[in-house]
Coordinates of C-alpha atoms and ligand atoms in Angstrom, one line a residue:
X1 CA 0.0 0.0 0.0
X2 CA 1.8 3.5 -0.8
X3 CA 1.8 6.1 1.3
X4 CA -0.5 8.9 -0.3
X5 CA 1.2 11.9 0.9
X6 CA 4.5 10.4 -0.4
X7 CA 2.8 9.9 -3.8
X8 CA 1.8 13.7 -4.0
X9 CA 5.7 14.6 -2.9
X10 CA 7.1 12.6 -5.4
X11 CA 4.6 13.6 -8.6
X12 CA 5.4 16.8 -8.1
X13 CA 9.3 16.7 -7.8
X14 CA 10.5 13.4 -9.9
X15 CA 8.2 12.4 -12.6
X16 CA 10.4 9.5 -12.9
X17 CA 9.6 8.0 -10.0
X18 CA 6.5 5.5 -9.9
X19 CA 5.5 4.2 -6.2
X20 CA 3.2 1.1 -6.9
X21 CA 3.8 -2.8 -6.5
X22 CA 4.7 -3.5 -9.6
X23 CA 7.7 -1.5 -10.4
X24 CA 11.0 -3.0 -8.9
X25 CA 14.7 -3.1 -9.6
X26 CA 13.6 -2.7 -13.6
X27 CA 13.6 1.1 -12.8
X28 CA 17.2 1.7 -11.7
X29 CA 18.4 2.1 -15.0
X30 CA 15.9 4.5 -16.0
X31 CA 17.1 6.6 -13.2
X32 CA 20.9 6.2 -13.3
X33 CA 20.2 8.1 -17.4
X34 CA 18.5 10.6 -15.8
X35 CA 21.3 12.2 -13.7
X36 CA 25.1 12.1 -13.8
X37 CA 24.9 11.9 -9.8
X38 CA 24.0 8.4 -10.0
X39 CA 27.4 7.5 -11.3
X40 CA 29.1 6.1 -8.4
X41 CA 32.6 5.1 -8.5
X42 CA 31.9 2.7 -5.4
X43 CA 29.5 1.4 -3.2
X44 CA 27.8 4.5 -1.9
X45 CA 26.4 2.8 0.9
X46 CA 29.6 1.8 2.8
X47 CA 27.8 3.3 5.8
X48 CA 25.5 0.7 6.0
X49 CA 21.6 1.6 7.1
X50 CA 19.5 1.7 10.2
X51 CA 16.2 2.3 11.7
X52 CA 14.3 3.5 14.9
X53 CA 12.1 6.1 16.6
X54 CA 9.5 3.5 15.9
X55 CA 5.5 4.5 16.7
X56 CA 2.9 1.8 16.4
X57 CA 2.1 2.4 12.8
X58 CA 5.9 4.4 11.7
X59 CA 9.5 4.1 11.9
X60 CA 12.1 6.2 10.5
X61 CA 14.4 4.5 8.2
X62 CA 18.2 5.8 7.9
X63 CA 21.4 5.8 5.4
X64 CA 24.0 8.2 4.5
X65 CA 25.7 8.4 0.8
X66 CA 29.1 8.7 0.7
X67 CA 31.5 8.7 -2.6
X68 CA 33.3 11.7 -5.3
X69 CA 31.0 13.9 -6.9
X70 CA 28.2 14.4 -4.8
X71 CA 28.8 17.9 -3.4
X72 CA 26.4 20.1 -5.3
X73 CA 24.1 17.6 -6.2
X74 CA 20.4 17.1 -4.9
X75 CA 20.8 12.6 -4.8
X76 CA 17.7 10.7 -5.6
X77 CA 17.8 7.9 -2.9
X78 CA 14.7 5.3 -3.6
X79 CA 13.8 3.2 -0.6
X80 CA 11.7 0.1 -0.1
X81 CA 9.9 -1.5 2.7
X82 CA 8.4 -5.4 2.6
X83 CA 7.1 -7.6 4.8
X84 CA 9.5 -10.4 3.5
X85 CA 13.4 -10.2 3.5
X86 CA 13.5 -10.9 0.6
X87 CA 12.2 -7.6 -0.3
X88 CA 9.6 -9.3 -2.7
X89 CA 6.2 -8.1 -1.1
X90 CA 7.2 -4.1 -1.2
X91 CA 4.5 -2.7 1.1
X92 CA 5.5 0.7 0.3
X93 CA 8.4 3.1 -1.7
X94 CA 9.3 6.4 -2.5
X95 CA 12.3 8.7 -3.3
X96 CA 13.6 11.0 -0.7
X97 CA 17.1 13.7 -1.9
X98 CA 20.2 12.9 -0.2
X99 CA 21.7 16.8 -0.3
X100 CA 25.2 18.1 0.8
X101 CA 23.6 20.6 3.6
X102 CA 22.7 17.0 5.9
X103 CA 25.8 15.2 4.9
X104 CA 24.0 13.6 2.2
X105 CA 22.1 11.7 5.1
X106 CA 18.4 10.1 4.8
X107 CA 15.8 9.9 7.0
X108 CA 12.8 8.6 5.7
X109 CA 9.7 8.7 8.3
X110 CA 7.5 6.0 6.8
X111 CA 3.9 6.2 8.4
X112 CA 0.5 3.6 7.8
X113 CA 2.4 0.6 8.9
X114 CA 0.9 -2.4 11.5
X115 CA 1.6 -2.2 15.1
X116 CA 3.7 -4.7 16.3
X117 CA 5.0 -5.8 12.8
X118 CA 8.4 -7.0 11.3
X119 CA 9.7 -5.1 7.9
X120 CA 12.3 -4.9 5.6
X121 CA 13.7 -2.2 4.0
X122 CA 16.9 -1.3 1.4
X123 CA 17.7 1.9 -0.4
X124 CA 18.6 2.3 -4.1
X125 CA 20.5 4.9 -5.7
X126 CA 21.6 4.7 -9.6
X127 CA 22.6 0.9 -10.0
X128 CA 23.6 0.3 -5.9
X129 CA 21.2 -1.3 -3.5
X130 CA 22.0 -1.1 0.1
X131 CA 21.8 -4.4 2.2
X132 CA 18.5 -4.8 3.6
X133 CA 17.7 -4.0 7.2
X134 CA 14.9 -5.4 9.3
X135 CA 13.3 -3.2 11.6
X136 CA 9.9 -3.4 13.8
X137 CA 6.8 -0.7 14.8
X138 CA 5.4 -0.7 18.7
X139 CA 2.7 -2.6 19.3
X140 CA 0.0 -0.9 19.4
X141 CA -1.0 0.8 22.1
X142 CA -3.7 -1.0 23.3
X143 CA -2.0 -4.3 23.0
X144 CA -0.6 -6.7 25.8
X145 CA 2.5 -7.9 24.4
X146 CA 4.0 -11.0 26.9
X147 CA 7.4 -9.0 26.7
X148 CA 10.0 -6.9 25.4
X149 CA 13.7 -7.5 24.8
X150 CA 15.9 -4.6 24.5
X151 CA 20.0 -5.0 25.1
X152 CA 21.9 -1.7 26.0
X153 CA 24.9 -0.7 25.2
X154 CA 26.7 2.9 25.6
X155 CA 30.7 4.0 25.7
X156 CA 32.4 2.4 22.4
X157 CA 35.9 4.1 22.0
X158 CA 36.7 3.4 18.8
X159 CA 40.6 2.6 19.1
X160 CA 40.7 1.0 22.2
X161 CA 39.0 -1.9 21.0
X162 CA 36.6 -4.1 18.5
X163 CA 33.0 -3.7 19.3
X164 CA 32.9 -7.7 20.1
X165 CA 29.4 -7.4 22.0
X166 CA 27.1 -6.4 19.1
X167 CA 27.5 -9.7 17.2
X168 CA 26.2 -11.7 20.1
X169 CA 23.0 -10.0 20.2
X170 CA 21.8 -11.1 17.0
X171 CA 21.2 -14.3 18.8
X172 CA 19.7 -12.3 21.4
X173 CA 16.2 -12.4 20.0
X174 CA 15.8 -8.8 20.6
X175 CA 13.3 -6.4 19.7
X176 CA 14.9 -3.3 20.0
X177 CA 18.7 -1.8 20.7
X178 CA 19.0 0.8 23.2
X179 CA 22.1 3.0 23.2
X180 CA 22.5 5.5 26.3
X181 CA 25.6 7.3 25.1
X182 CA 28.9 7.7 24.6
X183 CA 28.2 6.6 20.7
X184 CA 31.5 8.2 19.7
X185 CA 34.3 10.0 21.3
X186 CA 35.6 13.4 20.3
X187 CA 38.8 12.9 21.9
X188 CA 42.2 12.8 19.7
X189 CA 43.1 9.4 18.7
X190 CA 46.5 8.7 19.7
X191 CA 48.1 5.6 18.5
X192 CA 49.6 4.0 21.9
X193 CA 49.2 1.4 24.5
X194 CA 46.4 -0.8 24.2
X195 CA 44.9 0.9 20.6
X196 CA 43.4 -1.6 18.7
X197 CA 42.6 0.3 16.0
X198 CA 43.4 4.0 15.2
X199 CA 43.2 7.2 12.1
X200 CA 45.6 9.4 13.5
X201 CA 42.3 12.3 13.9
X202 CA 42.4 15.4 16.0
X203 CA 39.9 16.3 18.4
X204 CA 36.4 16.5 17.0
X205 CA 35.6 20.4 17.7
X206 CA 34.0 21.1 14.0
X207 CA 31.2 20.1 12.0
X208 CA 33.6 18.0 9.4
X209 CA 35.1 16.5 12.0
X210 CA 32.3 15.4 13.9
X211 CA 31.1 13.9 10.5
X212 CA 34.1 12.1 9.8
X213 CA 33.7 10.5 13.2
X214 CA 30.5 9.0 12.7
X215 CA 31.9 7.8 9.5
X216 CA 34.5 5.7 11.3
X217 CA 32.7 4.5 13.8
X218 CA 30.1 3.3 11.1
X219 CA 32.4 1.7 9.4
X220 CA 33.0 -0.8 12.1
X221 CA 30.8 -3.8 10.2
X222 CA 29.6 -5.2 13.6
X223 CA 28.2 -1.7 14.4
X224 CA 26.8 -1.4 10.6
X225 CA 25.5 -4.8 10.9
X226 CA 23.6 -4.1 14.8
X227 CA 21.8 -0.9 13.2
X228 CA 20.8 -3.3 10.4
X229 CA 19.2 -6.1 12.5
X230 CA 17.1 -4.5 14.4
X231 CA 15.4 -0.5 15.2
X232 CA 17.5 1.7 17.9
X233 CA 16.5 4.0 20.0
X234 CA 18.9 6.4 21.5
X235 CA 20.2 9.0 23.7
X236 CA 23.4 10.2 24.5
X237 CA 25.3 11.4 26.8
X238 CA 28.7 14.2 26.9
X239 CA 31.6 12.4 24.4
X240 CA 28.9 12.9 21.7
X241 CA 30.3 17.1 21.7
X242 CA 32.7 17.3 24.8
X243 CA 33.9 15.5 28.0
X244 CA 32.0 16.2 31.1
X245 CA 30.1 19.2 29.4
X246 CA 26.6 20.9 30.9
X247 CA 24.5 22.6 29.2
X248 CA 26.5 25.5 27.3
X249 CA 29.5 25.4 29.5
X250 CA 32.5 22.7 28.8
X251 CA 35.8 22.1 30.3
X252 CA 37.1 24.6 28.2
X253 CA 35.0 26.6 27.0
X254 CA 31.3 28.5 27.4
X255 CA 28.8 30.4 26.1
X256 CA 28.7 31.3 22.2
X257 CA 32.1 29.9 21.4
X258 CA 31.1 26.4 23.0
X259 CA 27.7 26.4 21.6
X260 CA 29.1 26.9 18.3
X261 CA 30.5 24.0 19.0
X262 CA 27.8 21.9 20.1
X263 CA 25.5 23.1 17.2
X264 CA 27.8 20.8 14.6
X265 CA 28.3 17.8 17.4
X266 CA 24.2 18.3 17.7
X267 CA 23.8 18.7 14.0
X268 CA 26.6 15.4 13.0
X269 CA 24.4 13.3 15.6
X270 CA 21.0 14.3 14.1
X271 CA 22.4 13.6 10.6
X272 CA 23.8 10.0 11.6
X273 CA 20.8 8.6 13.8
X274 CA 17.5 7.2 12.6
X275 CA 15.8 10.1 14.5
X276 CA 12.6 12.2 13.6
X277 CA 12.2 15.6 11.8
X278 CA 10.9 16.7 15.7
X279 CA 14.8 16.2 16.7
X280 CA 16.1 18.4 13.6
X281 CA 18.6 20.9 15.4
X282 CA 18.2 24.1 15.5
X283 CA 21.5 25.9 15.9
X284 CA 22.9 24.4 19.1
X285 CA 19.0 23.2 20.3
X286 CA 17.5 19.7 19.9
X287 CA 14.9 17.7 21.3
X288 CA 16.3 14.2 22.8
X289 CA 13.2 13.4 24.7
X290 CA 10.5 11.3 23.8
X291 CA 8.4 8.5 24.9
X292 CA 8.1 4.8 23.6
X293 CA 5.3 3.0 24.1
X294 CA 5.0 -0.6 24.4
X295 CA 1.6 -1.5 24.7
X296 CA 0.0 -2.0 28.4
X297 CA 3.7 -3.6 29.1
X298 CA 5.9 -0.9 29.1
X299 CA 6.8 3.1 28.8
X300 CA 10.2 3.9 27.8
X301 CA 11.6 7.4 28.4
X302 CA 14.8 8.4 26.4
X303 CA 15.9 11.4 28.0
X304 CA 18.4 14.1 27.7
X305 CA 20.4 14.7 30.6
X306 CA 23.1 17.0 29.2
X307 CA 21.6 19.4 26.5
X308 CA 19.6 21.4 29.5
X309 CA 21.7 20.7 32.8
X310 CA 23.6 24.0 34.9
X311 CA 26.8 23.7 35.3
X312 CA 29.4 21.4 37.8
X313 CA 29.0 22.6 41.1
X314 CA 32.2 23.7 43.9
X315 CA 34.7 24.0 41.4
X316 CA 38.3 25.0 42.7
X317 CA 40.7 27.4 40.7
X318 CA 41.3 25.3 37.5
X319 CA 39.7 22.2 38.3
X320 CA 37.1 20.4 35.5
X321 CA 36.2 17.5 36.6
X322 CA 36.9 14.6 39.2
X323 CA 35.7 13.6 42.5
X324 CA 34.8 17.3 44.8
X325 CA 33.6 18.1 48.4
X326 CA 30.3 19.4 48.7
X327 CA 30.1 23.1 49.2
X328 CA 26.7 24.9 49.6
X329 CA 26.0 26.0 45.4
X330 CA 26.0 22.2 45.0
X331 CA 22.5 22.1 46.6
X332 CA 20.5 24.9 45.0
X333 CA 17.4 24.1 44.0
X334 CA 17.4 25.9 40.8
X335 CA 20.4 23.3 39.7
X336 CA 18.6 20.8 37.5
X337 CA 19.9 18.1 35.0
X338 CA 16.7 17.4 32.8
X339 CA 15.6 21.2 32.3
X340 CA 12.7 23.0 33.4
X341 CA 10.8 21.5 30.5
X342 CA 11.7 18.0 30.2
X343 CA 11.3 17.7 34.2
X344 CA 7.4 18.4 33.3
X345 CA 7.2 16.3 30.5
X346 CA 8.4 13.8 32.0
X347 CA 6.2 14.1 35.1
X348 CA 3.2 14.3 32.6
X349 CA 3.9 11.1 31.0
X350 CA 4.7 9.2 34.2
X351 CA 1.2 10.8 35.2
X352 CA -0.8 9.4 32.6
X353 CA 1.1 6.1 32.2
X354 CA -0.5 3.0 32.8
X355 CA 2.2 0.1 32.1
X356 CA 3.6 -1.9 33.8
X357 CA 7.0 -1.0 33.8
X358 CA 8.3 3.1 33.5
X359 CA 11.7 3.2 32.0
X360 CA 13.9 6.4 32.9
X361 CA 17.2 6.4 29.9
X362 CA 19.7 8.6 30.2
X363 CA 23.6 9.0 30.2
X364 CA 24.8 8.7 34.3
X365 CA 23.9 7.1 37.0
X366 CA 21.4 8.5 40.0
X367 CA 22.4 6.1 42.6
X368 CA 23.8 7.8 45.5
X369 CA 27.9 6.8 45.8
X370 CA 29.7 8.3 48.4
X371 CA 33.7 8.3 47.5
X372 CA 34.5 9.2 51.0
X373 CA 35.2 6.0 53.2
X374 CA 35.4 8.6 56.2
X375 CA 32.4 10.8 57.6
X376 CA 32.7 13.5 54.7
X377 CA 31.0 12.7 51.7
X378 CA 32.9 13.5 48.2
X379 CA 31.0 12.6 44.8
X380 CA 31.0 12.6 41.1
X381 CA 30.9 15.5 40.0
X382 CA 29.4 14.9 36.4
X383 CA 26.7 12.3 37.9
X384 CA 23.5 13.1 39.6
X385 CA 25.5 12.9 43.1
X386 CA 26.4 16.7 41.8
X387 CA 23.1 17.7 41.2
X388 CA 21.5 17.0 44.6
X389 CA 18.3 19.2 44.6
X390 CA 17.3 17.5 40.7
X391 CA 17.6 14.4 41.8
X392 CA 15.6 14.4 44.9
X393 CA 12.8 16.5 42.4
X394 CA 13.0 13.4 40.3
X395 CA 12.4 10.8 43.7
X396 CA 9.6 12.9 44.8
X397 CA 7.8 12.9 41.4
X398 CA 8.5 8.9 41.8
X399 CA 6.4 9.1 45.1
X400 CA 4.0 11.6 44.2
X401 CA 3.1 9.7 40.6
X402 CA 3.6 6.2 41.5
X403 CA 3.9 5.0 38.0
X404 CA 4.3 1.1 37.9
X405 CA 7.9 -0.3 38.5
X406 CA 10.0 2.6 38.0
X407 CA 13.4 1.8 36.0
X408 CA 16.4 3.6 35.6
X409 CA 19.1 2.8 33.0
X410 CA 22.5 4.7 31.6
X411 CA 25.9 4.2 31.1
X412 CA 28.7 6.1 31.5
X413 CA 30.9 4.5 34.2
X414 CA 32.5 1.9 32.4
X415 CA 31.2 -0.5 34.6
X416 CA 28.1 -2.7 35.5
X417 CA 26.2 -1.1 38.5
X418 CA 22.9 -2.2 40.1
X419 CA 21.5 -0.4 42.3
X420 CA 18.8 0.5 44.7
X421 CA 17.4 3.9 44.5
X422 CA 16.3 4.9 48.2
X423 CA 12.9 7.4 48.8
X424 CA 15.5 10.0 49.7
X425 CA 18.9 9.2 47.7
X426 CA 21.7 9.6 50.6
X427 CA 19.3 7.9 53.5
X428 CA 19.5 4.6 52.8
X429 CA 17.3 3.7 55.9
X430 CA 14.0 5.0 53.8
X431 CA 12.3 2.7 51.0
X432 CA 14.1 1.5 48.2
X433 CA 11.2 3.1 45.4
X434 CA 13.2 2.1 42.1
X435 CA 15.9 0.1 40.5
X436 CA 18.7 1.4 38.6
X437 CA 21.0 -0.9 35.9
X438 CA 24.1 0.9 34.7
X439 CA 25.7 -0.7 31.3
X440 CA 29.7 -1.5 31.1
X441 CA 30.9 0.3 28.4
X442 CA 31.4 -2.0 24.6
X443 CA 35.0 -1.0 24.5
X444 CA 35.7 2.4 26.8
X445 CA 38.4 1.1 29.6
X446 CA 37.4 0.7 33.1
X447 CA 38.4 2.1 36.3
X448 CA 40.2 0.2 39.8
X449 CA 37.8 -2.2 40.3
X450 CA 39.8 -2.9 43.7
X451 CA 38.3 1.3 44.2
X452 CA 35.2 0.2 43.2
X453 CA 35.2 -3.2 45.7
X454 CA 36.1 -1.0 48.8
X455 CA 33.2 1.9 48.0
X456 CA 30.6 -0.9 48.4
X457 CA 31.7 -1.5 51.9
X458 CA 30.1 1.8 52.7
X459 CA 27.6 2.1 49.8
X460 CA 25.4 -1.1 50.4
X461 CA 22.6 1.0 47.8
X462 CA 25.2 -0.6 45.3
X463 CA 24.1 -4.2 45.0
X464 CA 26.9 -4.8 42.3
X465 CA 29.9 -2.8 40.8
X466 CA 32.3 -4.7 38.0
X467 CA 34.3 -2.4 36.0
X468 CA 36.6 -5.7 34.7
X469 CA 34.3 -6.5 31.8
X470 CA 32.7 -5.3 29.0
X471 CA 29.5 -6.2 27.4
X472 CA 26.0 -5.0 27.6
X473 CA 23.0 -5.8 29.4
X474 CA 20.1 -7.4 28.1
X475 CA 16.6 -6.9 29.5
X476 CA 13.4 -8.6 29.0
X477 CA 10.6 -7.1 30.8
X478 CA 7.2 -9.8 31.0
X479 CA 4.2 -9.3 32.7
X480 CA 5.2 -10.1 36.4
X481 CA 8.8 -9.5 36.2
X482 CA 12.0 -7.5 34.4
X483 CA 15.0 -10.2 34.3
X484 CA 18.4 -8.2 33.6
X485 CA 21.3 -10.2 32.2
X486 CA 24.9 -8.5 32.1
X487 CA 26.3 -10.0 29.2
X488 CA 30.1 -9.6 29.0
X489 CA 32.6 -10.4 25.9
X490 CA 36.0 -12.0 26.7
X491 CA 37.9 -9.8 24.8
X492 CA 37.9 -6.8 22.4
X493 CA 41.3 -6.9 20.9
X494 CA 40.1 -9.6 18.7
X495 CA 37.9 -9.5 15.9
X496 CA 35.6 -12.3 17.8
X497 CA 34.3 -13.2 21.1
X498 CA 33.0 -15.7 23.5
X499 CA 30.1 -14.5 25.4
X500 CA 29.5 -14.7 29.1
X501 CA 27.3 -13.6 32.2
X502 CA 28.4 -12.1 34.9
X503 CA 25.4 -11.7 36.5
X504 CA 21.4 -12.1 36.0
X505 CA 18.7 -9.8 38.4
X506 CA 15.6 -9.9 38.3
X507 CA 12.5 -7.4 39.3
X508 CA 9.6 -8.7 40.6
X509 CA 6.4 -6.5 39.4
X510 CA 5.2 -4.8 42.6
X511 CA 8.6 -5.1 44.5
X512 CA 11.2 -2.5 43.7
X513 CA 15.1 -3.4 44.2
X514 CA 16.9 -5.4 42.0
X515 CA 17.5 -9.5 43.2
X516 CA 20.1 -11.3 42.5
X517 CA 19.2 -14.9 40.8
Ligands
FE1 FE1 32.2 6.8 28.2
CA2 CA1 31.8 9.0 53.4

């Protein structure tokens, strides 16, 4: 069935173009005569495809061209959806213009599709198909689907290793990736000690350069080949522009100079994620917050906690980052991560949500951590230990709302952590009210895990810390419970893995606090 307002789109800008069942690959030639553009050199789809910011009846479908010649040139890109992998029952096609102004990048938001259904799709451009990728739409939203299997997976350092834990879940049965940041890293890549892999760049700081990151890191085949398999959805945390950044302020820099700045990491991200025309950026804004709906079983949340946060708190003379005392600006009230605006968003969805399980995503972790074995507290200054006053907002809408088996996931630490999230954070005498699972990183190095063993000693909120492995986890949230495997990879200096578990947890509906099983 095409898609009518694609239809009027298309008769009004290509003629050549016919959207129907019956035209298939036939038509590339026709199309390859009709502009020089279409003379590729090579494979114009090295970057692979992808898919995500699925609705129950839509899904946006993703590629980027790449190859000589295509500078000033407007790119017909044809793309295909089917119900069959083989691409034989085409449900629905159309034509969208790859142009130099987005990086020759695609984002195709196809709309009339069944909830809870299984496609394929490929692009087309002169006499080049991409490989196909499969992708899925919600169920719908008053369905009762028996689960959902996500896997999530953040902090992928390019040169420091092979991205060994995306291959393993294809067998993972999943139905969606979740990525909670850390997609790329703008630091320099040095060759050196322990680099796998490694292209001599600079420090990602402009547009180009945040473009030919995302390149690279798509060119990984594992990566190329996880977007392919299934739909993502994603948010990200600070390596995506700048380490430890807030808001408009970075280590280094603030106010127009830095947003500059973060207007092309912003813009390089938009232009290589299967996102929405809603998260288009606008100068250095862009919207990272939606909702996912899974039926009755489950409300997913991807939010933004770095776009809209104030700045680090009790900074010395010179310092960035690190572990800090408390001091009294730490506390404000005013001092928020989420924003003004996504805080009451987020609130209005929890209001209104009936399923089962209410996801929280975003980049760091919320459980309290003291890093003070004496009396004094110190904290992490970039987690939600340094913004106090936001986080105990975002308990008391927990308490106040009382959506169903609240869940909190993010990355960022380069280590599993599981967590209990207490009514007040730092009192862990009051009620455990959530659960919080933290992803290792895929390939970003850990820290002292001996550091890490000793903190639990005085931080019993943290069921388990292991910054020796990486892996991901992978989630599967039924009716009466959420069971969390973290899956680790032996190594990622080889090409190849073997898979393991470190640990399994499970939630039981009704009983906050993670279990060990
Ligand atoms: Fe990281
Ligand atoms: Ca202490």
């Amino acid at each position: 069935m095409a898609n009518v307002k694609d239809v009027r789109f298309l008769s009004r800008r290509d003629a050549l173009v016919v959207i129907g069942g019956s035209m298939l690959l036939p038509l590339a030639p026709r199309l390859v005569k009709a502009s020089d553009a279409l003379r590729f050199k090579s494979d114009p789809f090295k970057l692979g495809v992808a898919s995500g910011s699925s609705t129950p009846t839509g899904v946006v479908l993703w590629t980027r061209i790449i190859g000589d010649g295509l500078e000033q040139t407007a790119v017909p890109v044809r793309w295909e959806i089917s119900t069959d992998e083989h691409m034989r029952k085409i449900e629905q096609r159309g034509v969208a213009y790859a142009t130099a102004e987005w990086a020759h990048s695609i984002h195709v938001e196809v709309t009339a599709l069944k909830p809870g259904h299984e496609y394929w799709y490929r692009f087309i451009a002169g006499e080049h198909a991409s490989s196909v990728g499969r992708t899925r739409t919600l169920p719908a939203i008053t369905a009762r689907p028996e689960r959902l299997r996500i896997a999530v997976a953040c902090c992928q350092k390019f040169e420091t290793g092979f991205f060994t834990s995306y291959p393993h879940m294809m067998n993972d049965n999943l139905d969606f990736i979740m990525h909670v940041g850390d997609y790329i890293y703008e630091y320099e890549v040095k060759p050196g000690l322990g680099s796998v892999r490694w292209d001599g760049s600079e420090e990602a700081t402009t547009l180009e350069d945040y473009r030919a990151r995302y390149a690279l890191y798509r060119s990984d085949l594992d990566l190329q080949a996880a977007h392919a398999a299934h739909p993502w959805l994603v948010t990200w945390d600070d390596h995506e522009v700048a380490n430890d950044y807030a808001g408009d302020t970075s280590y280094d820099q603030s106010g127009e100079g830095f947003l500059a700045r973060r207007a092309a990491a912003y813009r390089a991200y938009y232009e290589h994620m299967p996102l929405r025309r809603s998260a288009i950026p606008v100068g250095p804004n862009m919207r990272r917050y939606d909702a996912y709906k899974f039926g009755a079983l489950a409300q997913v949340h991807m939010l933004d906690s770095r776009q809209h946060r104030s700045p680090l708190a009790c900074l010395g003379e010179g310092e960035s980052d690190g572990p800090g005392a408390r001091c009294t600006a730490l506390f404000a009230a005013a001092r928020t991560k989420l924003g003004q605006q996504q805080e009451q968003w987020l609130s209005a969805e929890l209001k209104q949500s009936r399923a089962t399980w209410n996801v929280m995503a975003w980049g760091t972790p919320i459980a309290h951590v003291d890093l003070d074995p004496g009396p004094g507290v110190a904290y992490r200054r970039d987690s939600w230990d340094g913004y106090p006053a936001a986080r105990q907002r975002f308990l008391d809408t927990l308490q106040e709302i009382h959506p169903n088996n609240p869940i909190v996931i993010n990355g960022d630490i380069h280590a599993f952590q599981v967590a209990n999230l207490n009514r007040q954070a730092d009192d862990l005498q009051t009620p455990v009210i959530a659960s919080e699972f933290t992803a290792t990183s895929v390939t970003s190095q850990g820290v002292s895990q001996r550091a890490l063993d000793e903190r639990r000693k005085w931080n019993p909120n943290v069921l388990l810390s292991d910054a020796t492995r990486r892996g991901y986890l992978l989630m599967e949230f039924s009716r009466d419970r959420l069971q969390t495997d973290l899956v680790t990879v032996d190594t990622i200096k080889e090409r190849e893995a073997k898979r393991g578990l470190t640990a399994r947890y499970v939630v039981e509906s009704g009983k906050p606090g993670p279990q060990l099983v």
